[in-house]
Structure formats: C-alpha cells, structure tokens
C-alpha cells in the first residue's frame, strides 16, 4: 500500500500562483509514476499532469501546459505541482495519485492510490 497526503491548496486571485505538495509513504518502491488530477463541481475528474517517478520526466494536459509544472523530490518521496497564471477555470479539488502501471498514464482508473484532495479556488 501507498499512502498519499496533499497540501498547499487555497484561495488565489486570477493570475496568481500556488504550489501543491503530495507526500507518499508506504511501499513507494512499487510506484512507476505519480500524477495530479482535478475535479470541479458537476464535472468528471480530469487529468492534469504526471511524472515518471524514477526518471523525472513530466507529461501535461494541454489545458495546463506552459502554466503548471510537475516535479518530484525522489529522496523525500514528494511530488509537487507548481501552478502559475491561474485562471478561474482551474478551480477544483486537486488529487494526487500514484500508479504501478506503464508511464505515462492519463486515465484515472489506471491509478492505484489516491490522496484525499485539496481545494484550489481561483477568483476572477
């Protein structure tokens, strides 16, 4: 089992920045990748970004490319999501997830472990 704990959400004005963190614990050696998803009210959960855990290679959804950066600290078992130039449409609950599957994976059902989520609200 892998346990994930997110932090760093909050309220920010449009154009602002936030950094989310996700600390992994447990059987982290089984992870091949970690990712971020988000879910807005009334919408399905959508892929945001993922990173190959050992190689550190990122992959992004088109909607956040150029604004968000995913990174990881291998020694700390922590993945980050730096979000810049935030827009009101980025408002959602953001979830950290870990997968044992082949990388990159952008579908939520292929992720094995999930955090509890953290709220990000962007005001206009």
CSV table of N, CA and C in Angstrom, one decimal:
chain,number,residue,atom,x,y,z
A,1,UNK,N,0.8,-1.2,0.0
A,1,UNK,CA,0.0,0.0,0.0
A,1,UNK,C,0.9,1.2,0.0
A,2,UNK,N,0.3,2.3,-0.6
A,2,UNK,CA,1.0,3.6,-0.7
A,2,UNK,C,0.0,4.6,-0.1
A,3,UNK,N,0.4,5.4,0.8
A,3,UNK,CA,-0.4,6.5,1.3
A,3,UNK,C,0.0,7.8,0.8
A,4,UNK,N,-0.9,8.7,0.4
A,4,UNK,CA,-0.6,10.0,-0.2
A,4,UNK,C,-1.3,11.1,0.6
A,5,UNK,N,-0.6,12.1,0.8
A,5,UNK,CA,-1.2,13.3,1.6
A,5,UNK,C,-0.8,14.6,0.9
A,6,UNK,N,-1.9,15.3,0.4
A,6,UNK,CA,-1.7,16.5,-0.3
A,6,UNK,C,-1.7,17.7,0.6
A,7,UNK,N,-1.1,18.8,0.2
A,7,UNK,CA,-1.2,20.1,0.9
A,7,UNK,C,-0.9,21.2,0.0
A,8,UNK,N,-1.3,22.4,0.4
A,8,UNK,CA,-1.0,23.6,-0.4
A,8,UNK,C,-2.1,24.2,-1.2
A,9,UNK,N,-3.3,23.7,-1.1
A,9,UNK,CA,-4.4,24.4,-1.7
A,9,UNK,C,-4.8,25.7,-1.1
A,10,UNK,N,-5.7,26.4,-1.7
A,10,UNK,CA,-6.2,27.6,-1.1
A,10,UNK,C,-6.9,28.5,-2.1
A,11,UNK,N,-7.1,29.8,-1.7
A,11,UNK,CA,-7.8,30.8,-2.5
A,11,UNK,C,-6.8,31.7,-3.1
A,12,UNK,N,-6.8,32.0,-4.4
A,12,UNK,CA,-5.9,32.9,-5.0
A,12,UNK,C,-6.6,33.7,-6.1
A,13,UNK,N,-6.2,34.8,-6.4
A,13,UNK,CA,-6.8,35.6,-7.5
A,13,UNK,C,-6.3,35.1,-8.8
A,14,UNK,N,-7.0,35.4,-9.8
A,14,UNK,CA,-6.6,35.0,-11.2
A,14,UNK,C,-5.3,35.7,-11.5
A,15,UNK,N,-4.4,34.9,-12.1
A,15,UNK,CA,-3.1,35.4,-12.4
A,15,UNK,C,-2.1,35.0,-11.4
A,16,UNK,N,-2.5,34.5,-10.2
A,16,UNK,CA,-1.7,34.2,-9.1
A,16,UNK,C,-1.1,32.8,-9.2
A,17,UNK,N,-0.4,32.4,-8.2
A,17,UNK,CA,0.3,31.1,-8.2
A,17,UNK,C,0.0,30.3,-6.9
A,18,UNK,N,0.1,29.0,-7.0
A,18,UNK,CA,0.0,28.1,-5.8
A,18,UNK,C,0.9,27.0,-6.1
A,19,UNK,N,1.4,26.4,-5.0
A,19,UNK,CA,2.2,25.1,-5.2
A,19,UNK,C,1.6,24.0,-4.3
A,20,UNK,N,1.2,23.0,-4.9
A,20,UNK,CA,0.7,21.8,-4.2
A,20,UNK,C,1.8,20.8,-4.0
A,21,UNK,N,1.7,20.1,-2.8
A,21,UNK,CA,2.7,19.1,-2.5
A,21,UNK,C,1.9,17.8,-2.2
A,22,UNK,N,2.6,16.7,-2.5
A,22,UNK,CA,2.0,15.4,-2.2
A,22,UNK,C,3.1,14.5,-1.6
A,23,UNK,N,3.0,14.1,-0.4
A,23,UNK,CA,4.0,13.2,0.2
A,23,UNK,C,3.5,11.8,0.2
A,24,UNK,N,4.3,10.9,-0.3
A,24,UNK,CA,4.0,9.5,-0.4
A,24,UNK,C,4.7,8.7,0.7
A,25,UNK,N,4.0,7.7,1.2
A,25,UNK,CA,4.6,6.8,2.2
A,25,UNK,C,4.2,5.4,2.0
A,26,UNK,N,4.8,4.5,2.6
A,26,UNK,CA,4.5,3.1,2.5
A,26,UNK,C,5.4,2.4,1.4
A,27,UNK,N,4.8,1.6,0.5
A,27,UNK,CA,5.5,0.8,-0.5
A,27,UNK,C,5.8,1.7,-1.7
A,28,UNK,N,6.5,2.8,-1.5
A,28,UNK,CA,6.7,3.7,-2.6
A,28,UNK,C,7.6,3.1,-3.7
A,29,UNK,N,8.3,2.1,-3.4
A,29,UNK,CA,9.2,1.5,-4.5
A,29,UNK,C,8.4,0.8,-5.6
A,30,UNK,N,7.1,0.6,-5.3
A,30,UNK,CA,6.2,0.0,-6.3
A,30,UNK,C,5.6,1.0,-7.3
A,31,UNK,N,5.8,2.3,-7.0
A,31,UNK,CA,5.3,3.3,-7.9
A,31,UNK,C,6.1,3.4,-9.2
A,32,UNK,N,5.4,3.6,-10.3
A,32,UNK,CA,6.1,3.9,-11.5
A,32,UNK,C,5.9,5.4,-11.9
A,33,UNK,N,4.8,5.9,-11.4
A,33,UNK,CA,4.5,7.3,-11.8
A,33,UNK,C,3.6,7.9,-10.7
A,34,UNK,N,3.6,9.2,-10.7
A,34,UNK,CA,2.7,10.0,-9.8
A,34,UNK,C,2.0,11.1,-10.7
A,35,UNK,N,0.8,11.4,-10.3
A,35,UNK,CA,0.1,12.3,-11.1
A,35,UNK,C,-0.8,13.2,-10.3
A,36,UNK,N,-1.3,14.2,-11.0
A,36,UNK,CA,-2.3,15.1,-10.4
A,36,UNK,C,-3.6,15.1,-11.3
A,37,UNK,N,-4.7,15.0,-10.7
A,37,UNK,CA,-6.0,15.1,-11.3
A,37,UNK,C,-6.8,16.3,-10.6
A,38,UNK,N,-7.8,16.7,-11.3
A,38,UNK,CA,-8.7,17.7,-10.6
A,38,UNK,C,-10.2,17.4,-11.0
A,39,UNK,N,-11.0,17.8,-10.1
A,39,UNK,CA,-12.5,17.7,-10.3
A,39,UNK,C,-13.2,18.9,-9.8
A,40,UNK,N,-13.9,19.5,-10.8
A,40,UNK,CA,-14.7,20.7,-10.5
A,40,UNK,C,-16.1,20.2,-10.2
A,41,UNK,N,-16.9,21.0,-9.5
A,41,UNK,CA,-18.3,20.7,-9.2
A,41,UNK,C,-19.1,20.3,-10.5
A,42,UNK,N,-19.7,19.2,-10.5
A,42,UNK,CA,-20.5,18.8,-11.6
A,42,UNK,C,-19.8,18.3,-12.8
A,43,UNK,N,-18.5,18.1,-12.7
A,43,UNK,CA,-17.7,17.7,-13.8
A,43,UNK,C,-16.9,16.4,-13.4
A,44,UNK,N,-16.5,15.7,-14.4
A,44,UNK,CA,-15.7,14.5,-14.2
A,44,UNK,C,-14.3,14.8,-13.8
A,45,UNK,N,-13.6,13.9,-13.1
A,45,UNK,CA,-12.2,14.1,-12.8
A,45,UNK,C,-11.4,14.1,-14.0
A,46,UNK,N,-10.5,15.0,-14.1
A,46,UNK,CA,-9.7,15.2,-15.3
A,46,UNK,C,-8.2,15.2,-15.0
A,47,UNK,N,-7.4,14.6,-15.9
A,47,UNK,CA,-6.0,14.6,-15.8
A,47,UNK,C,-5.4,16.0,-15.9
A,48,UNK,N,-4.4,16.2,-15.1
A,48,UNK,CA,-3.6,17.5,-15.1
A,48,UNK,C,-2.2,17.2,-15.5
A,49,UNK,N,-1.5,16.4,-14.8
A,49,UNK,CA,-0.1,16.2,-15.1
A,49,UNK,C,0.4,14.9,-14.4
A,50,UNK,N,1.5,14.3,-15.0
A,50,UNK,CA,2.0,13.1,-14.4
A,50,UNK,C,3.5,13.2,-14.6
A,51,UNK,N,4.2,12.4,-13.7
A,51,UNK,CA,5.7,12.4,-13.8
A,51,UNK,C,6.2,11.0,-13.6
A,52,UNK,N,7.1,10.6,-14.4
A,52,UNK,CA,7.8,9.3,-14.3
A,52,UNK,C,8.6,9.3,-13.0
A,53,UNK,N,8.3,8.4,-12.1
A,53,UNK,CA,8.9,8.6,-10.7
A,53,UNK,C,10.4,8.4,-10.7
A,54,UNK,N,10.9,7.5,-11.4
A,54,UNK,CA,12.4,7.3,-11.3
A,54,UNK,C,13.1,8.2,-12.3
A,55,UNK,N,12.5,8.5,-13.5
A,55,UNK,CA,13.2,9.3,-14.4
A,55,UNK,C,12.9,10.8,-14.4
A,56,UNK,N,11.8,11.2,-13.7
A,56,UNK,CA,11.5,12.6,-13.5
A,56,UNK,C,11.0,13.2,-14.8
A,57,UNK,N,10.5,12.5,-15.7
A,57,UNK,CA,10.0,13.1,-17.0
A,57,UNK,C,8.5,13.4,-16.8
A,58,UNK,N,8.2,14.7,-17.1
A,58,UNK,CA,6.8,15.1,-16.9
A,58,UNK,C,5.9,15.0,-18.2
A,59,UNK,N,4.6,15.0,-18.0
A,59,UNK,CA,3.7,15.0,-19.1
A,59,UNK,C,2.5,15.7,-18.6
A,60,UNK,N,1.9,16.6,-19.5
A,60,UNK,CA,0.9,17.5,-19.1
A,60,UNK,C,-0.4,17.5,-20.0
A,61,UNK,N,-1.5,17.8,-19.4
A,61,UNK,CA,-2.7,18.1,-20.2
A,61,UNK,C,-2.5,19.4,-20.9
A,62,UNK,N,-3.1,19.5,-22.1
A,62,UNK,CA,-3.0,20.7,-22.9
A,62,UNK,C,-3.5,21.9,-22.2
A,63,UNK,N,-4.5,21.7,-21.4
A,63,UNK,CA,-5.1,22.9,-20.7
A,63,UNK,C,-4.2,23.6,-19.7
A,64,UNK,N,-3.1,22.9,-19.2
A,64,UNK,CA,-2.2,23.5,-18.2
A,64,UNK,C,-0.8,23.6,-18.7
A,65,UNK,N,-0.5,23.1,-19.9
A,65,UNK,CA,0.8,23.2,-20.5
A,65,UNK,C,1.3,24.6,-20.6
A,66,UNK,N,2.5,24.9,-20.0
A,66,UNK,CA,3.1,26.2,-20.1
A,66,UNK,C,2.7,27.0,-18.8
A,67,UNK,N,1.8,26.5,-18.0
A,67,UNK,CA,1.4,27.3,-16.8
A,67,UNK,C,1.7,26.4,-15.5
A,68,UNK,N,1.6,25.1,-15.6
A,68,UNK,CA,1.8,24.2,-14.5
A,68,UNK,C,3.1,23.5,-14.7
A,69,UNK,N,3.8,23.2,-13.6
A,69,UNK,CA,5.0,22.4,-13.6
A,69,UNK,C,4.9,21.3,-12.6
A,70,UNK,N,5.1,20.1,-13.0
A,70,UNK,CA,5.1,18.9,-12.0
A,70,UNK,C,6.6,18.6,-11.8
A,71,UNK,N,6.9,18.3,-10.6
A,71,UNK,CA,8.3,17.9,-10.3
A,71,UNK,C,8.3,16.9,-9.1
A,72,UNK,N,9.4,16.3,-8.8
A,72,UNK,CA,9.4,15.4,-7.7
A,72,UNK,C,10.7,15.4,-7.0
A,73,UNK,N,10.7,15.2,-5.7
A,73,UNK,CA,11.9,15.0,-4.9
A,73,UNK,C,12.0,13.6,-4.5
A,74,UNK,N,12.8,12.9,-5.2
A,74,UNK,CA,12.9,11.4,-5.1
A,74,UNK,C,13.2,11.0,-3.7
A,75,UNK,N,14.1,11.7,-3.1
A,75,UNK,CA,14.6,11.4,-1.7
A,75,UNK,C,13.5,11.6,-0.7
A,76,UNK,N,12.6,12.6,-0.9
A,76,UNK,CA,11.6,12.9,0.0
A,76,UNK,C,10.3,12.2,-0.3
A,77,UNK,N,10.3,11.4,-1.4
A,77,UNK,CA,9.0,10.8,-1.8
A,77,UNK,C,7.9,11.8,-2.0
A,78,UNK,N,8.2,12.9,-2.5
A,78,UNK,CA,7.2,14.0,-2.6
A,78,UNK,C,7.1,14.5,-4.1
A,79,UNK,N,5.9,14.7,-4.5
A,79,UNK,CA,5.7,15.3,-5.8
A,79,UNK,C,5.0,16.7,-5.6
A,80,UNK,N,5.4,17.6,-6.5
A,80,UNK,CA,4.9,19.0,-6.5
A,80,UNK,C,4.1,19.4,-7.7
A,81,UNK,N,3.2,20.3,-7.6
A,81,UNK,CA,2.6,20.9,-8.8
A,81,UNK,C,2.6,22.4,-8.6
A,82,UNK,N,3.5,23.0,-9.3
A,82,UNK,CA,3.6,24.5,-9.3
A,82,UNK,C,2.6,25.0,-10.3
A,83,UNK,N,1.7,25.8,-9.9
A,83,UNK,CA,0.6,26.4,-10.7
A,83,UNK,C,0.8,27.9,-10.8
A,84,UNK,N,1.1,28.3,-12.0
A,84,UNK,CA,1.2,29.8,-12.3
A,84,UNK,C,0.1,30.3,-13.2
A,85,UNK,N,-0.1,31.6,-13.2
A,85,UNK,CA,-1.1,32.2,-14.1
A,85,UNK,C,-2.4,31.5,-14.0
A,86,UNK,N,-2.9,31.3,-12.8
A,86,UNK,CA,-4.1,30.6,-12.5
A,86,UNK,C,-5.3,31.3,-13.1
A,87,UNK,N,-6.3,30.5,-13.5
A,87,UNK,CA,-7.5,31.0,-14.1
A,87,UNK,C,-8.7,30.5,-13.3
A,88,UNK,N,-9.8,31.2,-13.3
A,88,UNK,CA,-11.0,30.8,-12.6
A,88,UNK,C,-11.4,29.3,-13.0
A,89,UNK,N,-11.1,29.0,-14.2
A,89,UNK,CA,-11.5,27.6,-14.7
A,89,UNK,C,-10.6,26.5,-14.1
A,90,UNK,N,-9.5,26.9,-13.4
A,90,UNK,CA,-8.7,26.0,-12.7
A,90,UNK,C,-9.2,25.6,-11.3
A,91,UNK,N,-10.3,26.3,-10.9
A,91,UNK,CA,-10.9,26.0,-9.6
A,91,UNK,C,-11.4,24.5,-9.6
A,92,UNK,N,-11.0,23.8,-8.6
A,92,UNK,CA,-11.3,22.4,-8.5
A,92,UNK,C,-10.7,21.8,-7.2
A,93,UNK,N,-11.1,20.6,-6.9
A,93,UNK,CA,-10.4,19.8,-5.9
A,93,UNK,C,-9.3,19.1,-6.7
A,94,UNK,N,-8.1,19.2,-6.2
A,94,UNK,CA,-6.9,18.6,-6.8
A,94,UNK,C,-6.5,17.4,-6.0
A,95,UNK,N,-6.3,16.3,-6.8
A,95,UNK,CA,-6.0,15.0,-6.2
A,95,UNK,C,-4.6,14.5,-6.7
A,96,UNK,N,-3.9,14.0,-5.8
A,96,UNK,CA,-2.6,13.4,-6.1
A,96,UNK,C,-2.9,11.9,-6.2
A,97,UNK,N,-2.2,11.2,-7.1
A,97,UNK,CA,-2.4,9.8,-7.3
A,97,UNK,C,-1.1,9.1,-7.7
A,98,UNK,N,-1.0,7.8,-7.4
A,98,UNK,CA,0.2,7.1,-7.8
A,98,UNK,C,-0.2,5.8,-8.5
A,99,UNK,N,0.6,5.4,-9.5
A,99,UNK,CA,0.3,4.2,-10.3
A,99,UNK,C,1.5,3.3,-10.3
A,100,UNK,N,1.2,2.0,-10.5
A,100,UNK,CA,2.2,1.0,-10.7
A,100,UNK,C,2.3,0.6,-12.2
A,101,UNK,N,1.5,1.2,-13.0
A,101,UNK,CA,1.4,0.8,-14.4
A,101,UNK,C,2.5,1.5,-15.3
A,102,UNK,N,2.3,1.3,-16.6
A,102,UNK,CA,3.3,1.9,-17.5
A,102,UNK,C,3.0,3.4,-17.6
A,103,UNK,N,4.1,4.1,-17.8
A,103,UNK,CA,4.1,5.6,-17.8
A,103,UNK,C,4.2,6.0,-19.3
A,104,UNK,N,3.5,7.1,-19.7
A,104,UNK,CA,2.6,8.0,-18.9
A,104,UNK,C,1.2,7.5,-18.9
A,105,UNK,N,0.5,7.6,-17.8
A,105,UNK,CA,-0.9,7.3,-17.7
A,105,UNK,C,-1.7,8.5,-17.4
A,106,UNK,N,-2.7,8.7,-18.2
A,106,UNK,CA,-3.5,9.9,-18.1
A,106,UNK,C,-5.0,9.6,-17.7
A,107,UNK,N,-5.3,8.3,-17.5
A,107,UNK,CA,-6.7,7.9,-17.2
A,107,UNK,C,-6.7,7.6,-15.7
A,108,UNK,N,-7.7,8.1,-15.0
A,108,UNK,CA,-7.8,8.0,-13.5
A,108,UNK,C,-7.9,6.5,-13.1
A,109,UNK,N,-8.6,5.7,-13.9
A,109,UNK,CA,-8.8,4.3,-13.4
A,109,UNK,C,-7.6,3.5,-13.4
A,110,UNK,N,-6.5,4.0,-14.0
A,110,UNK,CA,-5.2,3.2,-14.0
A,110,UNK,C,-4.3,3.6,-12.9
A,111,UNK,N,-4.8,4.5,-12.0
A,111,UNK,CA,-4.0,4.9,-10.9
A,111,UNK,C,-4.5,4.1,-9.7
A,112,UNK,N,-3.5,3.6,-8.9
A,112,UNK,CA,-3.9,2.7,-7.8
A,112,UNK,C,-4.1,3.3,-6.5
A,113,UNK,N,-3.5,4.4,-6.2
A,113,UNK,CA,-3.6,5.1,-4.9
A,113,UNK,C,-4.0,6.5,-5.1
A,114,UNK,N,-4.7,7.0,-4.1
A,114,UNK,CA,-5.2,8.4,-4.2
A,114,UNK,C,-5.1,9.1,-2.9
A,115,UNK,N,-4.8,10.4,-2.9
A,115,UNK,CA,-4.9,11.2,-1.8
A,115,UNK,C,-6.3,11.7,-1.5
A,116,UNK,N,-6.5,12.5,-0.5
A,116,UNK,CA,-7.8,12.9,-0.1
A,116,UNK,C,-8.3,14.2,-0.8
A,117,UNK,N,-7.4,14.8,-1.5
A,117,UNK,CA,-7.7,16.0,-2.3
A,117,UNK,C,-7.5,17.3,-1.5
A,118,UNK,N,-7.2,18.4,-2.3
A,118,UNK,CA,-7.1,19.7,-1.7
A,118,UNK,C,-7.8,20.7,-2.6
A,119,UNK,N,-8.5,21.6,-2.0
A,119,UNK,CA,-9.3,22.6,-2.8
A,119,UNK,C,-8.4,23.7,-3.3
A,120,UNK,N,-8.6,24.0,-4.5
A,120,UNK,CA,-8.0,25.2,-5.2
A,120,UNK,C,-9.1,26.1,-5.7
A,121,UNK,N,-9.2,27.3,-5.3
A,121,UNK,CA,-10.2,28.3,-5.7
A,121,UNK,C,-9.5,29.5,-6.3
A,122,UNK,N,-9.8,29.8,-7.6
A,122,UNK,CA,-9.3,31.0,-8.2
A,122,UNK,C,-10.4,32.0,-8.5
A,123,UNK,N,-10.2,33.1,-7.9
A,123,UNK,CA,-11.3,34.2,-8.0
A,123,UNK,C,-10.9,35.1,-9.2
A,124,UNK,N,-12.0,35.6,-9.8
A,124,UNK,CA,-11.8,36.5,-11.0
A,124,UNK,C,-11.7,37.9,-10.6
